[in-house]
Amino acid sequence: MDKDEHWYALYVRMHHEKKTAAKLDTLGITNYLPVQEVVRQWSDRKKKLIAVVIPMMIFVRTNEQGRLDLIRNIPAITGCLTDRSTHRPAVIRDEEMNRFKFMLDFSEKTVHFIDKPLAPGDKVKVIKGPLAGLEGELICLDNKSEIVVRINQLGSASVEIPGGYVEKI
């Protein structure tokens, strides 16, 4: 791999992720579109679908000039994720991409992407599911996310809950 090449997260138009990945493949550009098989439930049936994990985003490994060329020449690509502190295009380290790919490739459960960083000890609120509205503290036991509700005089109760079901408060 070229040392001048880095992973970049590029924004694409809504519902153009798979078409953009196919176009990049035909151009010979290394890209990664995180997808996973999910089961969707309708009122009358269930269906397995290949769903995009991060809507409106695709990862591309290229150099700076290649990144600029892609944004200029492929209409579906609308921009690049920027680093908030430097205001430059965000470079994603190879180790981070490899871990992300590994998680998607080998997870038996659906992966939910959380765009806000959560850490053990954060105060959180459940935003969906049967426990919606519940507030508590996020903890991590055996690599599983759990939400804890503390009752100061009594102790605490915890329940395993997907990270995508909570938001930081």
PDB file of C-alpha atoms in Angstrom:
ATOM      1  CA  MET A   1       0.000   0.000   0.000  1.00  0.00           C
ATOM      2  CA  ASP A   2       1.178   3.500  -0.827  1.00  0.00           C
ATOM      3  CA  LYS A   3       2.277   5.421   2.270  1.00  0.00           C
ATOM      4  CA  ASP A   4       0.615   8.565   0.879  1.00  0.00           C
ATOM      5  CA  GLU A   5      -2.723   6.762   0.760  1.00  0.00           C
ATOM      6  CA  HIS A   6      -5.108   7.023   3.695  1.00  0.00           C
ATOM      7  CA  TRP A   7      -8.669   6.027   4.460  1.00  0.00           C
ATOM      8  CA  TYR A   8     -11.153   8.877   4.107  1.00  0.00           C
ATOM      9  CA  ALA A   9     -14.873   8.904   4.875  1.00  0.00           C
ATOM     10  CA  LEU A  10     -16.729  10.463   1.963  1.00  0.00           C
ATOM     11  CA  TYR A  11     -20.317  11.662   2.048  1.00  0.00           C
ATOM     12  CA  VAL A  12     -22.589  10.459  -0.742  1.00  0.00           C
ATOM     13  CA  ARG A  13     -26.110  11.358  -1.784  1.00  0.00           C
ATOM     14  CA  MET A  14     -28.918   9.509  -0.044  1.00  0.00           C
ATOM     15  CA  HIS A  15     -29.490   5.987  -1.424  1.00  0.00           C
ATOM     16  CA  HIS A  16     -26.404   6.222  -3.683  1.00  0.00           C
ATOM     17  CA  GLU A  17     -23.997   4.283  -1.438  1.00  0.00           C
ATOM     18  CA  LYS A  18     -24.083   0.961  -3.354  1.00  0.00           C
ATOM     19  CA  LYS A  19     -23.991   2.637  -6.782  1.00  0.00           C
ATOM     20  CA  THR A  20     -21.015   4.751  -5.696  1.00  0.00           C
ATOM     21  CA  ALA A  21     -19.176   1.668  -4.392  1.00  0.00           C
ATOM     22  CA  ALA A  22     -19.765  -0.080  -7.733  1.00  0.00           C
ATOM     23  CA  LYS A  23     -18.490   2.983  -9.633  1.00  0.00           C
ATOM     24  CA  LEU A  24     -15.345   3.136  -7.465  1.00  0.00           C
ATOM     25  CA  ASP A  25     -14.785  -0.593  -8.072  1.00  0.00           C
ATOM     26  CA  THR A  26     -14.921  -0.062 -11.846  1.00  0.00           C
ATOM     27  CA  LEU A  27     -12.367   2.754 -11.478  1.00  0.00           C
ATOM     28  CA  GLY A  28     -10.075   0.440  -9.473  1.00  0.00           C
ATOM     29  CA  ILE A  29     -10.267   2.596  -6.331  1.00  0.00           C
ATOM     30  CA  THR A  30     -10.040   0.796  -2.994  1.00  0.00           C
ATOM     31  CA  ASN A  31     -13.258   1.421  -1.091  1.00  0.00           C
ATOM     32  CA  TYR A  32     -15.284  -0.040   1.731  1.00  0.00           C
ATOM     33  CA  LEU A  33     -19.045   0.229   2.077  1.00  0.00           C
ATOM     34  CA  PRO A  34     -20.096  -1.191   5.457  1.00  0.00           C
ATOM     35  CA  VAL A  35     -23.181  -3.350   4.882  1.00  0.00           C
ATOM     36  CA  GLN A  36     -24.824  -6.176   6.792  1.00  0.00           C
ATOM     37  CA  GLU A  37     -27.695  -8.571   6.362  1.00  0.00           C
ATOM     38  CA  VAL A  38     -30.746  -7.564   8.405  1.00  0.00           C
ATOM     39  CA  VAL A  39     -34.246  -8.923   8.725  1.00  0.00           C
ATOM     40  CA  ARG A  40     -36.983  -6.317   8.196  1.00  0.00           C
ATOM     41  CA  GLN A  41     -40.496  -6.909   9.462  1.00  0.00           C
ATOM     42  CA  TRP A  42     -43.527  -5.667   7.590  1.00  0.00           C
ATOM     43  CA  SER A  43     -47.109  -6.262   8.681  1.00  0.00           C
ATOM     44  CA  ASP A  44     -47.458  -9.261   6.361  1.00  0.00           C
ATOM     45  CA  ARG A  45     -43.917 -10.644   5.970  1.00  0.00           C
ATOM     46  CA  LYS A  46     -40.259 -10.681   6.933  1.00  0.00           C
ATOM     47  CA  LYS A  47     -37.468 -10.179   4.451  1.00  0.00           C
ATOM     48  CA  LYS A  48     -33.668 -10.383   4.596  1.00  0.00           C
ATOM     49  CA  LEU A  49     -31.992  -7.301   3.153  1.00  0.00           C
ATOM     50  CA  ILE A  50     -28.455  -6.036   2.722  1.00  0.00           C
ATOM     51  CA  ALA A  51     -28.503  -2.716   4.605  1.00  0.00           C
ATOM     52  CA  VAL A  52     -25.945   0.076   4.678  1.00  0.00           C
ATOM     53  CA  VAL A  53     -24.616   0.503   8.240  1.00  0.00           C
ATOM     54  CA  ILE A  54     -23.735   4.210   7.934  1.00  0.00           C
ATOM     55  CA  PRO A  55     -26.168   5.903   5.555  1.00  0.00           C
ATOM     56  CA  MET A  56     -24.752   8.453   3.119  1.00  0.00           C
ATOM     57  CA  MET A  57     -21.100   7.471   3.732  1.00  0.00           C
ATOM     58  CA  ILE A  58     -18.438   5.347   2.032  1.00  0.00           C
ATOM     59  CA  PHE A  59     -14.791   4.818   2.957  1.00  0.00           C
ATOM     60  CA  VAL A  60     -12.089   5.271   0.308  1.00  0.00           C
ATOM     61  CA  ARG A  61      -8.354   4.582   0.453  1.00  0.00           C
ATOM     62  CA  THR A  62      -6.540   7.111  -1.709  1.00  0.00           C
ATOM     63  CA  ASN A  63      -4.116  10.023  -1.566  1.00  0.00           C
ATOM     64  CA  GLU A  64      -5.081  13.674  -1.127  1.00  0.00           C
ATOM     65  CA  GLN A  65      -5.226  14.407  -4.872  1.00  0.00           C
ATOM     66  CA  GLY A  66      -7.310  11.291  -5.478  1.00  0.00           C
ATOM     67  CA  ARG A  67      -9.754  12.365  -2.775  1.00  0.00           C
ATOM     68  CA  LEU A  68     -10.172  15.777  -4.389  1.00  0.00           C
ATOM     69  CA  ASP A  69     -10.614  14.210  -7.834  1.00  0.00           C
ATOM     70  CA  LEU A  70     -13.354  11.893  -6.543  1.00  0.00           C
ATOM     71  CA  ILE A  71     -15.290  14.786  -4.987  1.00  0.00           C
ATOM     72  CA  ARG A  72     -15.008  16.796  -8.214  1.00  0.00           C
ATOM     73  CA  ASN A  73     -15.707  14.007 -10.714  1.00  0.00           C
ATOM     74  CA  ILE A  74     -18.319  11.723  -9.155  1.00  0.00           C
ATOM     75  CA  PRO A  75     -21.611  13.613  -8.734  1.00  0.00           C
ATOM     76  CA  ALA A  76     -22.925  11.260  -6.018  1.00  0.00           C
ATOM     77  CA  ILE A  77     -19.961  12.143  -3.729  1.00  0.00           C
ATOM     78  CA  THR A  78     -20.843  15.345  -1.911  1.00  0.00           C
ATOM     79  CA  GLY A  79     -17.891  15.894   0.423  1.00  0.00           C
ATOM     80  CA  CYS A  80     -15.485  14.505   2.992  1.00  0.00           C
ATOM     81  CA  LEU A  81     -15.685  14.039   6.747  1.00  0.00           C
ATOM     82  CA  THR A  82     -13.542  16.707   8.404  1.00  0.00           C
ATOM     83  CA  ASP A  83     -11.589  16.671  11.637  1.00  0.00           C
ATOM     84  CA  ARG A  84     -13.312  19.093  14.012  1.00  0.00           C
ATOM     85  CA  SER A  85     -10.083  20.301  15.594  1.00  0.00           C
ATOM     86  CA  THR A  86      -7.992  20.891  12.447  1.00  0.00           C
ATOM     87  CA  HIS A  87     -10.817  21.518   9.936  1.00  0.00           C
ATOM     88  CA  ARG A  88      -8.895  19.266   7.512  1.00  0.00           C
ATOM     89  CA  PRO A  89     -10.171  16.052   5.909  1.00  0.00           C
ATOM     90  CA  ALA A  90     -10.330  13.365   8.596  1.00  0.00           C
ATOM     91  CA  VAL A  91      -7.831  10.566   8.049  1.00  0.00           C
ATOM     92  CA  ILE A  92      -8.962   7.212   9.421  1.00  0.00           C
ATOM     93  CA  ARG A  93      -6.095   5.092  10.723  1.00  0.00           C
ATOM     94  CA  ASP A  94      -5.606   1.645   9.173  1.00  0.00           C
ATOM     95  CA  GLU A  95      -5.978  -0.041  12.589  1.00  0.00           C
ATOM     96  CA  GLU A  96      -9.379   1.596  13.141  1.00  0.00           C
ATOM     97  CA  MET A  97     -10.619   0.540   9.694  1.00  0.00           C
ATOM     98  CA  ASN A  98      -9.355  -3.009  10.227  1.00  0.00           C
ATOM     99  CA  ARG A  99     -11.170  -3.289  13.596  1.00  0.00           C
ATOM    100  CA  PHE A 100     -14.372  -1.848  12.087  1.00  0.00           C
ATOM    101  CA  LYS A 101     -14.244  -4.293   9.160  1.00  0.00           C
ATOM    102  CA  PHE A 102     -13.538  -7.206  11.517  1.00  0.00           C
ATOM    103  CA  MET A 103     -16.517  -6.300  13.720  1.00  0.00           C
ATOM    104  CA  LEU A 104     -18.862  -6.138  10.722  1.00  0.00           C
ATOM    105  CA  ASP A 105     -17.536  -9.329   9.160  1.00  0.00           C
ATOM    106  CA  PHE A 106     -17.753 -11.485  12.279  1.00  0.00           C
ATOM    107  CA  SER A 107     -20.568 -10.065  14.428  1.00  0.00           C
ATOM    108  CA  GLU A 108     -23.488 -12.452  14.773  1.00  0.00           C
ATOM    109  CA  LYS A 109     -25.758  -9.605  15.854  1.00  0.00           C
ATOM    110  CA  THR A 110     -26.743  -6.476  13.968  1.00  0.00           C
ATOM    111  CA  VAL A 111     -24.159  -3.714  14.348  1.00  0.00           C
ATOM    112  CA  HIS A 112     -25.551  -0.309  15.235  1.00  0.00           C
ATOM    113  CA  PHE A 113     -23.424   2.722  14.516  1.00  0.00           C
ATOM    114  CA  ILE A 114     -23.391   5.385  17.234  1.00  0.00           C
ATOM    115  CA  ASP A 115     -22.164   8.771  16.062  1.00  0.00           C
ATOM    116  CA  LYS A 116     -21.798  10.204  19.556  1.00  0.00           C
ATOM    117  CA  PRO A 117     -19.025   8.784  21.757  1.00  0.00           C
ATOM    118  CA  LEU A 118     -20.292   6.908  24.801  1.00  0.00           C
ATOM    119  CA  ALA A 119     -18.121   5.783  27.679  1.00  0.00           C
ATOM    120  CA  PRO A 120     -18.713   3.790  30.855  1.00  0.00           C
ATOM    121  CA  GLY A 121     -20.083   6.127  33.503  1.00  0.00           C
ATOM    122  CA  ASP A 122     -21.939   8.369  31.044  1.00  0.00           C
ATOM    123  CA  LYS A 123     -25.468   9.312  31.999  1.00  0.00           C
ATOM    124  CA  VAL A 124     -27.743   7.952  29.273  1.00  0.00           C
ATOM    125  CA  LYS A 125     -31.388   7.804  28.295  1.00  0.00           C
ATOM    126  CA  VAL A 126     -33.003   4.932  26.408  1.00  0.00           C
ATOM    127  CA  ILE A 127     -34.492   6.378  23.197  1.00  0.00           C
ATOM    128  CA  LYS A 128     -36.141   3.297  21.678  1.00  0.00           C
ATOM    129  CA  GLY A 129     -37.360  -0.144  22.534  1.00  0.00           C
ATOM    130  CA  PRO A 130     -39.550  -1.234  25.435  1.00  0.00           C
ATOM    131  CA  LEU A 131     -37.445   0.743  27.947  1.00  0.00           C
ATOM    132  CA  ALA A 132     -37.682   4.079  26.081  1.00  0.00           C
ATOM    133  CA  GLY A 133     -37.521   6.982  28.511  1.00  0.00           C
ATOM    134  CA  LEU A 134     -35.462   5.132  31.133  1.00  0.00           C
ATOM    135  CA  GLU A 135     -32.450   7.093  32.372  1.00  0.00           C
ATOM    136  CA  GLY A 136     -29.391   5.565  33.950  1.00  0.00           C
ATOM    137  CA  GLU A 137     -25.655   5.077  33.739  1.00  0.00           C
ATOM    138  CA  LEU A 138     -23.844   3.192  30.980  1.00  0.00           C
ATOM    139  CA  ILE A 139     -21.509   0.453  32.159  1.00  0.00           C
ATOM    140  CA  CYS A 140     -19.628  -2.275  30.356  1.00  0.00           C
ATOM    141  CA  LEU A 141     -19.544  -5.855  31.631  1.00  0.00           C
ATOM    142  CA  ASP A 142     -17.825  -8.624  29.647  1.00  0.00           C
ATOM    143  CA  ASN A 143     -17.794  -6.349  26.568  1.00  0.00           C
ATOM    144  CA  LYS A 144     -21.578  -5.934  26.675  1.00  0.00           C
ATOM    145  CA  SER A 145     -23.276  -2.560  27.062  1.00  0.00           C
ATOM    146  CA  GLU A 146     -25.507  -2.407  30.074  1.00  0.00           C
ATOM    147  CA  ILE A 147     -27.546   0.391  31.515  1.00  0.00           C
ATOM    148  CA  VAL A 148     -27.686   0.677  35.278  1.00  0.00           C
ATOM    149  CA  VAL A 149     -30.346   2.360  37.347  1.00  0.00           C
ATOM    150  CA  ARG A 150     -29.071   3.220  40.802  1.00  0.00           C
ATOM    151  CA  ILE A 151     -31.231   3.317  43.883  1.00  0.00           C
ATOM    152  CA  ASN A 152     -28.895   4.953  46.368  1.00  0.00           C
ATOM    153  CA  GLN A 153     -30.154   3.303  49.557  1.00  0.00           C
ATOM    154  CA  LEU A 154     -30.783  -0.082  47.945  1.00  0.00           C
ATOM    155  CA  GLY A 155     -28.194  -0.760  45.233  1.00  0.00           C
ATOM    156  CA  SER A 156     -28.560  -0.888  41.485  1.00  0.00           C
ATOM    157  CA  ALA A 157     -30.220  -2.865  38.736  1.00  0.00           C
ATOM    158  CA  SER A 158     -28.784  -3.403  35.276  1.00  0.00           C
ATOM    159  CA  VAL A 159     -30.009  -4.651  31.925  1.00  0.00           C
ATOM    160  CA  GLU A 160     -28.159  -5.391  28.679  1.00  0.00           C
ATOM    161  CA  ILE A 161     -29.192  -2.952  26.010  1.00  0.00           C
ATOM    162  CA  PRO A 162     -27.845  -2.234  22.496  1.00  0.00           C
ATOM    163  CA  GLY A 163     -25.678   0.862  22.326  1.00  0.00           C
ATOM    164  CA  GLY A 164     -27.823   2.260  19.520  1.00  0.00           C
ATOM    165  CA  TYR A 165     -30.811   2.365  21.863  1.00  0.00           C
ATOM    166  CA  VAL A 166     -29.283   4.972  24.179  1.00  0.00           C
ATOM    167  CA  GLU A 167     -28.176   8.560  23.923  1.00  0.00           C
ATOM    168  CA  LYS A 168     -25.927  10.569  26.200  1.00  0.00           C
ATOM    169  CA  ILE A 169     -27.640  13.118  28.457  1.00  0.00           C
TER     170      ILE A 169
END
